[in-house]
XYZ file of C-alpha atoms in Angstrom:
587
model
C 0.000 0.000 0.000
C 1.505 3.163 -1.395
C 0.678 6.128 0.622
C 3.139 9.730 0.622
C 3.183 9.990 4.541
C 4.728 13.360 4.187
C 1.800 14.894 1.866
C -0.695 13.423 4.656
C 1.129 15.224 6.970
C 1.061 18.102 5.119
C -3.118 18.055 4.267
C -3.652 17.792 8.257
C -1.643 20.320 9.029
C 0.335 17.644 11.570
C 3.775 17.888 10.749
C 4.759 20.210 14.099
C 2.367 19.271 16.249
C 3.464 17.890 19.768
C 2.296 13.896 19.895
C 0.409 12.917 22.543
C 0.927 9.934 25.030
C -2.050 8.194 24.427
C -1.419 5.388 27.251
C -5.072 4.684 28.666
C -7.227 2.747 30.594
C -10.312 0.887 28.811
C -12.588 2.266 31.485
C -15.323 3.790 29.539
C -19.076 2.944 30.428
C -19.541 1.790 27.077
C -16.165 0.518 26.327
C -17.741 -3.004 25.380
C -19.109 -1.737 22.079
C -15.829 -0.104 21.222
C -14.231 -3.953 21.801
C -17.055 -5.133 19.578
C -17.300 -2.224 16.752
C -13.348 -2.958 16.877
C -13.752 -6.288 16.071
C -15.870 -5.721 13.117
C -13.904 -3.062 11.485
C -12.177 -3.902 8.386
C -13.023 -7.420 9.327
C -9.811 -10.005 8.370
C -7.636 -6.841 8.140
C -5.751 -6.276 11.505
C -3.935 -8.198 13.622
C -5.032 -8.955 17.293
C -2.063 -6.469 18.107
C -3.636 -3.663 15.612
C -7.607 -4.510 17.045
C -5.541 -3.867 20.639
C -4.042 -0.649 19.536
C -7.737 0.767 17.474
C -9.493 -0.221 21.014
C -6.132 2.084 22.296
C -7.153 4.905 19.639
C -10.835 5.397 19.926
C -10.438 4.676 24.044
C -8.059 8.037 24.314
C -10.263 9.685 21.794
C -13.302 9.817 23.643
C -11.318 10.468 26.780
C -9.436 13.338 24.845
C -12.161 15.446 23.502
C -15.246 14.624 25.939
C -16.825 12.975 23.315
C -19.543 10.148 24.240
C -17.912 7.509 21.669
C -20.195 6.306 18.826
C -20.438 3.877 15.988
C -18.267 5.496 12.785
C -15.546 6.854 14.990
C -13.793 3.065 14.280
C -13.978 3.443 10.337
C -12.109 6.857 10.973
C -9.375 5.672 12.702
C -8.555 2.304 11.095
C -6.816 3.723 8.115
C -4.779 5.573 9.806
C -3.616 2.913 12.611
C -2.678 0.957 9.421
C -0.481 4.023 8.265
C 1.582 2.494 11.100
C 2.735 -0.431 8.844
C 4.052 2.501 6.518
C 6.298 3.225 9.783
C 4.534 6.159 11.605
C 4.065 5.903 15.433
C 0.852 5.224 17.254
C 1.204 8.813 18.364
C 1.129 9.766 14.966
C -1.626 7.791 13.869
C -3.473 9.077 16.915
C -3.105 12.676 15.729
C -3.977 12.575 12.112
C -7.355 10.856 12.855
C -7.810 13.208 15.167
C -7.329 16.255 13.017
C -8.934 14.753 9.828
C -12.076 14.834 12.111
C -11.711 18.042 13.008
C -11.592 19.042 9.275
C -13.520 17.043 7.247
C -16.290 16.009 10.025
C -16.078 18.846 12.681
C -18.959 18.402 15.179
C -20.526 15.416 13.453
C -19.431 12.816 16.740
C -20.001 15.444 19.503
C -24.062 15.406 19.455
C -25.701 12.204 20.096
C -28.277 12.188 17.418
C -26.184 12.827 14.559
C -28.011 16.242 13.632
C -25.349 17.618 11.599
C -25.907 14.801 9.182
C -29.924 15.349 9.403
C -29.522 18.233 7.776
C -27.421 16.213 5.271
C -29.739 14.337 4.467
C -31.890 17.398 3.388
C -29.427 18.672 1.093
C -29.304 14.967 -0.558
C -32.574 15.643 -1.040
C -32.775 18.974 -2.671
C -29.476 18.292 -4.775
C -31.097 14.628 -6.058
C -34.537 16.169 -7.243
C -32.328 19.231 -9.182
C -29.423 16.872 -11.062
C -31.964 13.610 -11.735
C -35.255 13.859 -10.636
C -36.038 10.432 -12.137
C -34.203 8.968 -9.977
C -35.642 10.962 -6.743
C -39.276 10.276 -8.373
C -38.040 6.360 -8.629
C -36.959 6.269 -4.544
C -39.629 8.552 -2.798
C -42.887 6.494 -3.028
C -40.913 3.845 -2.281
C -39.710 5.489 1.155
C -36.047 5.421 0.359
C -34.959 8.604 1.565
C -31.745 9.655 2.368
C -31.698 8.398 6.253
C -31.988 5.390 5.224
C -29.345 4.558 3.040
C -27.077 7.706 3.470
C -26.160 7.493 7.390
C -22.876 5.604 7.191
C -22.244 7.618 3.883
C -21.819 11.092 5.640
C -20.370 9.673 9.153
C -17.551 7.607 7.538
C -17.266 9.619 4.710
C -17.771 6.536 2.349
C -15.535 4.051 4.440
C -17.748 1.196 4.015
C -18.474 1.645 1.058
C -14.857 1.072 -0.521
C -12.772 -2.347 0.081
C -9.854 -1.114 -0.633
C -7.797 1.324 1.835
C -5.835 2.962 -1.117
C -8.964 4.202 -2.219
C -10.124 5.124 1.044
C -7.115 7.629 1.399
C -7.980 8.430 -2.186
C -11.736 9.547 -1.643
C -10.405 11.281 1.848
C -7.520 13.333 0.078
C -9.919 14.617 -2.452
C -12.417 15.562 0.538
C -9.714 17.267 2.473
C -8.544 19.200 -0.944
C -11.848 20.588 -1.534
C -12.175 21.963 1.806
C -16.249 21.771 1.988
C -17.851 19.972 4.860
C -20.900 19.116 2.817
C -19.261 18.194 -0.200
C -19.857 14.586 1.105
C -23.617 15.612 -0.488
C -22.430 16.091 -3.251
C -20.602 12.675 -3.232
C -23.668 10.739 -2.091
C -25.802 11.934 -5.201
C -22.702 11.232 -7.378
C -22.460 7.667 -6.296
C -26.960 7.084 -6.299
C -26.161 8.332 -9.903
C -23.258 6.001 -10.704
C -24.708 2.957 -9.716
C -28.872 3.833 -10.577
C -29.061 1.200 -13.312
C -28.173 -1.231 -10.298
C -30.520 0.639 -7.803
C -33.435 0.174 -10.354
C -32.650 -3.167 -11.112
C -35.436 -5.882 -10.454
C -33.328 -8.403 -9.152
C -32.755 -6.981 -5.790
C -36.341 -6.959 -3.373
C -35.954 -3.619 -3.209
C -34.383 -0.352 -4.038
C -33.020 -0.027 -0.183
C -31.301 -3.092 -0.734
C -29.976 -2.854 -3.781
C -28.195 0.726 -2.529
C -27.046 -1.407 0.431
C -25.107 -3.707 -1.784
C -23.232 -0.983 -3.757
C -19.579 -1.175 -3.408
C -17.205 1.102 -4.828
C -14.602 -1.429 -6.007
C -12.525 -0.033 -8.727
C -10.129 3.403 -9.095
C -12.090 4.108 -11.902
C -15.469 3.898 -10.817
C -14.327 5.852 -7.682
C -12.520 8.896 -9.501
C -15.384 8.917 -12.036
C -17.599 9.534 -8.501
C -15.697 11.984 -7.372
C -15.171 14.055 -10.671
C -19.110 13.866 -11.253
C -19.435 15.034 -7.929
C -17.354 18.273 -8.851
C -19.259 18.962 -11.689
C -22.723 18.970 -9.749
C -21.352 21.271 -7.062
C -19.597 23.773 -9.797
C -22.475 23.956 -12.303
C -24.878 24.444 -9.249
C -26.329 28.281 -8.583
C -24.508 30.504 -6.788
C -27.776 30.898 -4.764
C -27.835 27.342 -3.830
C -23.939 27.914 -2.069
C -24.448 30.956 -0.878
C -27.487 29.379 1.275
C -25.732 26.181 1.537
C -22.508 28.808 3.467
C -24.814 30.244 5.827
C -26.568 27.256 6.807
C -24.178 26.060 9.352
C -24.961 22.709 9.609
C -21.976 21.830 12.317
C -22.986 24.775 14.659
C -24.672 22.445 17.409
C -26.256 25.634 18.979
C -28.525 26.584 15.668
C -28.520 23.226 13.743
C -32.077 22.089 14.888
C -33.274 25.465 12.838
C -31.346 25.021 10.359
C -33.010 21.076 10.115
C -36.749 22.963 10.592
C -35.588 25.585 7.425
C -34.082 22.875 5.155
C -37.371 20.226 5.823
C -39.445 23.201 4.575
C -37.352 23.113 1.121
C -38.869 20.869 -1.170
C -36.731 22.245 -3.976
C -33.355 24.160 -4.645
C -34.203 27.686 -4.199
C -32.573 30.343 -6.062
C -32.030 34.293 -4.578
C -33.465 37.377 -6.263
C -30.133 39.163 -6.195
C -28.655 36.522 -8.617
C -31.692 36.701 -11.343
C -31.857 40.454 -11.247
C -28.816 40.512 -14.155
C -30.413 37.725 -16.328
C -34.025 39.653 -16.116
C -32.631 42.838 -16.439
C -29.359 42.503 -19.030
C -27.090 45.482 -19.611
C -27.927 46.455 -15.921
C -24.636 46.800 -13.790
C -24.445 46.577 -10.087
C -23.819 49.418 -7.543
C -21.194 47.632 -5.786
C -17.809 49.884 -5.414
C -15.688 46.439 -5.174
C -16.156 43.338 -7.462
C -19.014 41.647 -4.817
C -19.476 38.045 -4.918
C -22.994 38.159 -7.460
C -20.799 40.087 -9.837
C -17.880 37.528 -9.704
C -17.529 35.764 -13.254
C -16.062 32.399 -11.243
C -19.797 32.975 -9.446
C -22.094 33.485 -12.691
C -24.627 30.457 -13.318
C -23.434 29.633 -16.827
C -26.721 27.341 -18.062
C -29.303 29.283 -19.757
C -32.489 30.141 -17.697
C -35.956 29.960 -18.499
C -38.051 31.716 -16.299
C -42.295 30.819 -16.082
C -44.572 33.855 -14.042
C -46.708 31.687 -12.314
C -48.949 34.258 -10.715
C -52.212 35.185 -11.267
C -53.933 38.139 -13.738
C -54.799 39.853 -10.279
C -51.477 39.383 -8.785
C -50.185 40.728 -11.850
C -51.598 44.309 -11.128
C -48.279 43.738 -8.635
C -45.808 44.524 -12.238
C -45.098 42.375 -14.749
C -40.998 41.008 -14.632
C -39.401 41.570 -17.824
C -38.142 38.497 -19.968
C -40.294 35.855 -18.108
C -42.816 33.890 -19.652
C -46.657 34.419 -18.407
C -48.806 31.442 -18.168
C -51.655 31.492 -20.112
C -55.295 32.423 -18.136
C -56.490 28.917 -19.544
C -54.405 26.744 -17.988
C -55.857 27.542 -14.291
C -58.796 25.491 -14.848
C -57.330 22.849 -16.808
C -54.285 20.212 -15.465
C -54.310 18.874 -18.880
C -53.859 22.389 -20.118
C -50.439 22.268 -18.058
C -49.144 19.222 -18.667
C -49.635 19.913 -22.418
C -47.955 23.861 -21.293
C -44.986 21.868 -19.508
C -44.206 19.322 -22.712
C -43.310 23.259 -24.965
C -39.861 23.126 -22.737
C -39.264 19.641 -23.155
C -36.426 20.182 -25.932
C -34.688 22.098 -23.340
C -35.148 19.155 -20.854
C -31.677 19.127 -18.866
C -29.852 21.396 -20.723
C -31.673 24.468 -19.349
C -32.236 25.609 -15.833
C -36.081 26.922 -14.798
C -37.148 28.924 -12.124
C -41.067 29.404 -11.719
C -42.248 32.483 -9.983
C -45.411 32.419 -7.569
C -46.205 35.196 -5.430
C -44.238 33.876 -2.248
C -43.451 30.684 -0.775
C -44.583 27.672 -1.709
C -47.072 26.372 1.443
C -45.656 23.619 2.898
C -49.122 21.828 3.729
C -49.943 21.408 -0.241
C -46.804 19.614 -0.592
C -47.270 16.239 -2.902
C -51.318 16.933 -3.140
C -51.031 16.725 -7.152
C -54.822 16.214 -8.218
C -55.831 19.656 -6.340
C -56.339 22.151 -9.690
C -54.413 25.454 -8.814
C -56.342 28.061 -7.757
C -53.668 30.536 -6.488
C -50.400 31.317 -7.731
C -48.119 28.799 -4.881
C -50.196 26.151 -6.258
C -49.467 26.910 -9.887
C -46.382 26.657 -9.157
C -46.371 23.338 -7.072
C -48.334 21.672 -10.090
C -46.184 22.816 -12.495
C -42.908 21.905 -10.705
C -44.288 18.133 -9.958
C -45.279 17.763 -13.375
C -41.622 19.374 -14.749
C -39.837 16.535 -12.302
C -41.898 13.488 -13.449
C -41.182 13.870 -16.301
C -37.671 14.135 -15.825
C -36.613 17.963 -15.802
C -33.184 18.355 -14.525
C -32.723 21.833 -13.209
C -35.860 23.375 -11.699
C -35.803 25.747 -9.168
C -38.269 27.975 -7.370
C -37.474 31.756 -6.522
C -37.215 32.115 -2.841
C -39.814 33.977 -1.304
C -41.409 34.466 -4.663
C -42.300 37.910 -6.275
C -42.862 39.456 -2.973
C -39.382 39.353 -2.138
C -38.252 39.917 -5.697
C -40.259 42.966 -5.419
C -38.583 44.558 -2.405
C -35.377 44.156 -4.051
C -35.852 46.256 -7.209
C -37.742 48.885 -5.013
C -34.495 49.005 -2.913
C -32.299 49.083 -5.904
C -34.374 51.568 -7.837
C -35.055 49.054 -10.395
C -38.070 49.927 -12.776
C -41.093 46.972 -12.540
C -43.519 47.386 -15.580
C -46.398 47.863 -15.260
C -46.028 48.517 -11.411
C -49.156 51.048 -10.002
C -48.400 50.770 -6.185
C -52.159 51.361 -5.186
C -53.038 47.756 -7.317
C -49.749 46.479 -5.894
C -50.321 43.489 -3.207
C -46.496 43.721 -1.683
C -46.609 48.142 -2.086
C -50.525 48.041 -0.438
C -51.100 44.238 1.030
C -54.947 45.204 0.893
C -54.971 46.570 -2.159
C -57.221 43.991 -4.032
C -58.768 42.704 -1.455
C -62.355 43.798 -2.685
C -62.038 42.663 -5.643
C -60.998 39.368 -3.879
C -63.325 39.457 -1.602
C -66.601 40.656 -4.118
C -69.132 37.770 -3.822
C -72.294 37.373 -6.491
C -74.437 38.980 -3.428
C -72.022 42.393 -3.576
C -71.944 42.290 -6.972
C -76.302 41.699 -7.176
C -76.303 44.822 -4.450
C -73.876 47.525 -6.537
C -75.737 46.700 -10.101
C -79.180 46.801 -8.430
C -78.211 50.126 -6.352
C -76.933 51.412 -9.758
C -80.161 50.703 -11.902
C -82.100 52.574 -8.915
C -79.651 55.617 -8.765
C -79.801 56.228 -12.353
C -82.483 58.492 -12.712
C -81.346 60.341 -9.260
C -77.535 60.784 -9.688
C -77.726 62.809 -13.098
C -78.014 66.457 -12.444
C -79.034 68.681 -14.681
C -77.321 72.506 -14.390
C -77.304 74.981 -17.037
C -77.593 72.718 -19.615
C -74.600 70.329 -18.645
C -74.910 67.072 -17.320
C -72.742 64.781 -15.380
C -73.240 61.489 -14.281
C -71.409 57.742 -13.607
C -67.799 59.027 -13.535
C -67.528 61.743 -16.206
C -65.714 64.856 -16.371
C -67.366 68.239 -17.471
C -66.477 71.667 -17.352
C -68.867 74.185 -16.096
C -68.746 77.644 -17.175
C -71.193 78.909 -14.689
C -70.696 78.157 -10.480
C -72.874 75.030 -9.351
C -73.722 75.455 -5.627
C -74.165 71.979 -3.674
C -75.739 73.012 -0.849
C -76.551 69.611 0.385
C -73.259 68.338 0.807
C -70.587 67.811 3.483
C -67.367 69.214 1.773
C -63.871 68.982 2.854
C -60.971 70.878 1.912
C -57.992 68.802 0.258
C -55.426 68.206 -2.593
C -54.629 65.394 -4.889
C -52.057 62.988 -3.702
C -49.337 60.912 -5.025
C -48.014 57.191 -3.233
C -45.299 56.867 -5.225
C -43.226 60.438 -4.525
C -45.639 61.226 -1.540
C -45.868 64.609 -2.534
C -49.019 66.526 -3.205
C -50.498 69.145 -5.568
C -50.531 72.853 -5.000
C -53.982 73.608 -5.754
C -56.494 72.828 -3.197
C -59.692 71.514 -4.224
C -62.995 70.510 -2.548
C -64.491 67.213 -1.706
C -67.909 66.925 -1.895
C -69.905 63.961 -0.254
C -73.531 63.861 -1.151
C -76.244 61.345 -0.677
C -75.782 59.921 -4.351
C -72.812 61.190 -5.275
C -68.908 61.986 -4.919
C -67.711 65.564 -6.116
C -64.119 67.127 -6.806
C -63.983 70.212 -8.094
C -62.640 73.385 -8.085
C -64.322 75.942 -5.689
C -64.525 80.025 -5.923
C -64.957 83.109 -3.608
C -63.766 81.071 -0.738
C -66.964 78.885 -0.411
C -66.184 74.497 -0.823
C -69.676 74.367 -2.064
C -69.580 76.618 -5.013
C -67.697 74.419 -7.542
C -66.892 76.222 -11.112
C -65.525 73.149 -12.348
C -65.733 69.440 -11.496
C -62.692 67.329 -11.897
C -63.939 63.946 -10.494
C -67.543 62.308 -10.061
C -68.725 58.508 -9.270
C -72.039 56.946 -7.748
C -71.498 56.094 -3.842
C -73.212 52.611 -5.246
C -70.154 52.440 -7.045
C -67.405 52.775 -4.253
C -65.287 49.385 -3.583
C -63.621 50.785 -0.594
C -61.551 53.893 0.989
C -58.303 53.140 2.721
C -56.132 55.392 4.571
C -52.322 55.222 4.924
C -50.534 53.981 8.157
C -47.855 56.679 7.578
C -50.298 59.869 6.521
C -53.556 59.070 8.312
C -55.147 62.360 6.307
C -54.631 60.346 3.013
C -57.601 58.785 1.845
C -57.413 56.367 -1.385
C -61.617 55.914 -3.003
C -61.650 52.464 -5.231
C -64.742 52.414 -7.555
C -64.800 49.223 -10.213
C -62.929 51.659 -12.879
C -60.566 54.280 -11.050
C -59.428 55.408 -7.666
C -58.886 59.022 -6.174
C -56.222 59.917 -3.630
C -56.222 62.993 -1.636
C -54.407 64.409 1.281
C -57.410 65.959 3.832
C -56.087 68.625 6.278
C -56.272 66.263 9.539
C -56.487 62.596 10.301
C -60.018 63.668 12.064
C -61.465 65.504 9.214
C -60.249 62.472 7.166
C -62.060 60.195 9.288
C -65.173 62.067 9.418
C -65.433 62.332 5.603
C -65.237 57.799 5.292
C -67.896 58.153 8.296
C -70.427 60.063 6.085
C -69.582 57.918 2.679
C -69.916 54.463 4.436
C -73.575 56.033 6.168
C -74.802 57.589 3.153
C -73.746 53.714 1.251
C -75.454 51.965 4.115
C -78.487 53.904 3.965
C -78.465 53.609 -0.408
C -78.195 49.941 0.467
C -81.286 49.880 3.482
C -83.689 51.710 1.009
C -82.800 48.952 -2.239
């Protein structure tokens, strides 16, 4: 067995470091499963002296760094006890297992459950349904998830699962080069993809046997593993490691949230701030040093399709440039999607998509595929099953959906089309509520109320008439003495700014009025701006921020205007929501 003692030395970073006398007592509580685990690692391999000196190794261990021992410490340290035969010291071979747990497996033996590689088994998860979802479609309804078969995987770091001790140090050495704690995930998927014409074989009973059997038993077979495994982590979304960095799966004190976050992934997510440049080309960042999303080694390199799953009202939100909108048809018609899904299938695994709902998926509709999508998280849970079944490599879901997305350009000053912050659901989360909300009985009410009100809300003055909405000039002074009028000017969301001309508000019975008043008096208007029904008013909202603002909705236009007090403002939706009420009593 060829090994370069020096470069080992050299990876652990072990060459200077004071050895150890590791002379101990085997006094543990549960030092009879060490005897036993000893005597079933690398079965037929060491002599009763070397099973003496392993009992030696994982005795002083545990005594060493306070750690409660546990089954997968053994396969750690039994390549390195037989180092000894390459003429290193006990001492020595004491030290670099140490070490090499300390960098490759960190915190992985110092809980008792094993969470660190829980969360492992997420991310085998996520990355298997991304690089061959035919494969993760072929093991889920058959309940072979990743803790079943993947336990011994991520704790030995693929020990048992190669004979041969060259190629043990082999698979290590590549782990310790690329300096990634999870890249053992990566690994795992590598290896379920090597070996899936075995896994889906008939012969075995079952797919969890048949990935128990694997055995990694050539060089070439194992360095074709690893160099797949490369690719998948490289070709990956910067997203995907940027959220993989700050998960912190070793940090014992935050790993049970980080479990909770990754269990509510049922997908590889992708960030807003690394779509922005592939929605928006030409568009350069702000960033006064090269930041990591403007890094070339960090660009996503496959092509991306991107699928607007939202709704036409959710739309009224802006419209993202360069995506593709579903088509209105499709949300009453899963055939009409699964024949929408089969347009992309000539780009099947050679180009990434991201669909785009609203916000986040909701966890509770996860795998309930015969439900026909009503809102926009469903669309896209539909869609994405469909896109895996049928085999789409490369699907991803924008975190936090358009809400998030949303936030982002606002912050950046980015333009969204389309984007009227008074319709917009993240800008105003009531906004469309209403229209949301408007049953057949509210919608039976407003056309009755308007039929009745027709012959009462056209007034007749000088010969001009105004009525449902439209805007007329009058050349001589109207005087609406039956009205409650309130001083105010037109107001704008977006700049929060107002105009310089005050105007008056007029609330009648019947009827809205803005106009423009004379000699001083709010009920002489000399010319009206703005007009509508009260039968016809949706709603008035005010503003958390400028309680004087008030915002009227009718089914075809909206008027905002700044009052002169949050009282006066309050008094004036009083008298419109009586005088509706009362409208709505005498139909």
């Amino acid at each position: 067995m060829e090994i370069d003692i020096n470069e080992w030395k050299e990876l652990l970073g072990v060459k200077n470091v004071s050895l150890p006398n590791i002379a101990t007592h085997f006094d543990l509580h549960n030092q009879r499963v060490i005897k036993a685990d000893v005597l079933r690692t690398k079965s037929g391999v060491f002599t009763d002296k070397e099973m003496n000196l392993l009992e030696t190794l994982l005795t002083y261990y545990c005594k060493d760094t306070g750690t409660s021992y546990k089954q997968g410490i053994n396969e750690i340290f039994a390549p390195f006890l037989l180092m000894m035969r390459n003429g290193i010291s006990l001492e020595e071979a004491y030290v670099m297992g140490k070490y090499f747990i300390e960098k490759c497996l960190l915190t992985m033996f110092k809980d008792d459950t094993f969470r660190p590689a829980q969360a492992m088994f997420h991310i085998i998860r996520i990355l298997l349904k991304y690089i061959n979802p035919l494969l993760a479609v072929y093991l889920e309804p058959l309940f072979v998830t990743p803790e079943l078969y993947a336990t011994s995987w991520v704790v030995t770091l693929f020990a048992t699962k190669i004979p041969k001790l060259e190629n043990v140090f082999y698979m290590w050495r590549e782990i310790l080069i690329e300096k990634d704690p999870i890249f053992s995930c990566y690994l795992a998927v590598s290896l379920l993809e090597h070996y899936q014409i075995q896994i889906e074989d008939k012969k075995c009973l079952n797919a969890a046997e048949a990935i128990s059997k694997i055995r990694i038993q050539t060089f070439w077979d194992l360095k074709s593993i690893i160099e797949c495994a490369k690719t998948f982590k490289r070709s990956l979304p910067f997203s995907w490691r940027y959220q993989v960095m700050n998960f912190d799966i070793f940090n014992l004190q935050t790993v049970d949230l980080v479990i909770k976050d990754l269990h509510k992934k049922r997908c590889m997510t992708l960030l807003s701030r690394e779509i922005i440049p592939k929605l928006y080309p030409g568009l350069k960042c702000t960033c006064q040093d090269l930041c990591v999303w403007c890094d070339d080694r960090n660009c996503f390199k496959k092509p991306m399709i991107f699928v607007d799953c939202r709704t036409e009202l959710e739309q009224q939100s802006g419209v993202i440039p360069n995506t593709e909108v579903i088509d209105d048809s499709l949300w009453a018609n899963p055939m009409a999607i699964e024949r929408y899904v089969n347009r992309f299938f000539h780009i099947r695994n050679t180009s990434h998509i991201v669909l785009i709902g609203s916000s986040n998926i909701n966890p509770s509709l996860i795998g309930n595929k015969n439900k026909v999508p009503k809102a926009s998280y469903e669309m896209v849970e539909f869609l994405y099953d469909i896109l895996v079944e049928k085999g789409f490599s490369y699907v991803s879901i924008i975190e936090g959906g358009f809400s998030v997305f949303h936030q982002l350009l606002l912050r950046f000053n980015i333009e969204i089309k389309n984007h009227i912050p008074e319709y917009c659901f993240v800008c105003n989360p009531d906004a469309c509520k209403p229209v949301n909300k408007t049953s057949a009985r509210l919608k039976k009410i407003t056309k009755s109320m308007s039929e009745v009100l027709k012959t009462t809300v056209t007034k007749v003055v000088s010969g001009f008439s105004f009525n449902m909405g439209t805007i007329k000039d009058v050349e001589e002074v109207i005087e609406y003495t039956d009205s409650v009028t309130y001083l105010c000017r037109k107001f704008d969301k977006v700049t929060q700014g107002h105009s310089d001309e005050e105007y008056s508000l007029l609330i009648m019975k019947t009827e809205v009025v803005l106009g423009r008043y004379v000699n001083n008096n709010p009920k002489k208007i000399v010319k009206v701006l703005e007009t509508f029904p009260v039968c016809e008013l949706l709603k008035i909202t005010s503003m958390k921020k400028f309680p004087n603002v008030l915002t009227f909705f009718t089914t075809n236009k909206q008027l905002c205007l700044i009052l002169e007090d949050s009282k006066k403002a309050k008094d004036c939706t009083t008298n419109v929501t009586n005088y509706f009420r009362e409208l709505k009593t005498k139909k």
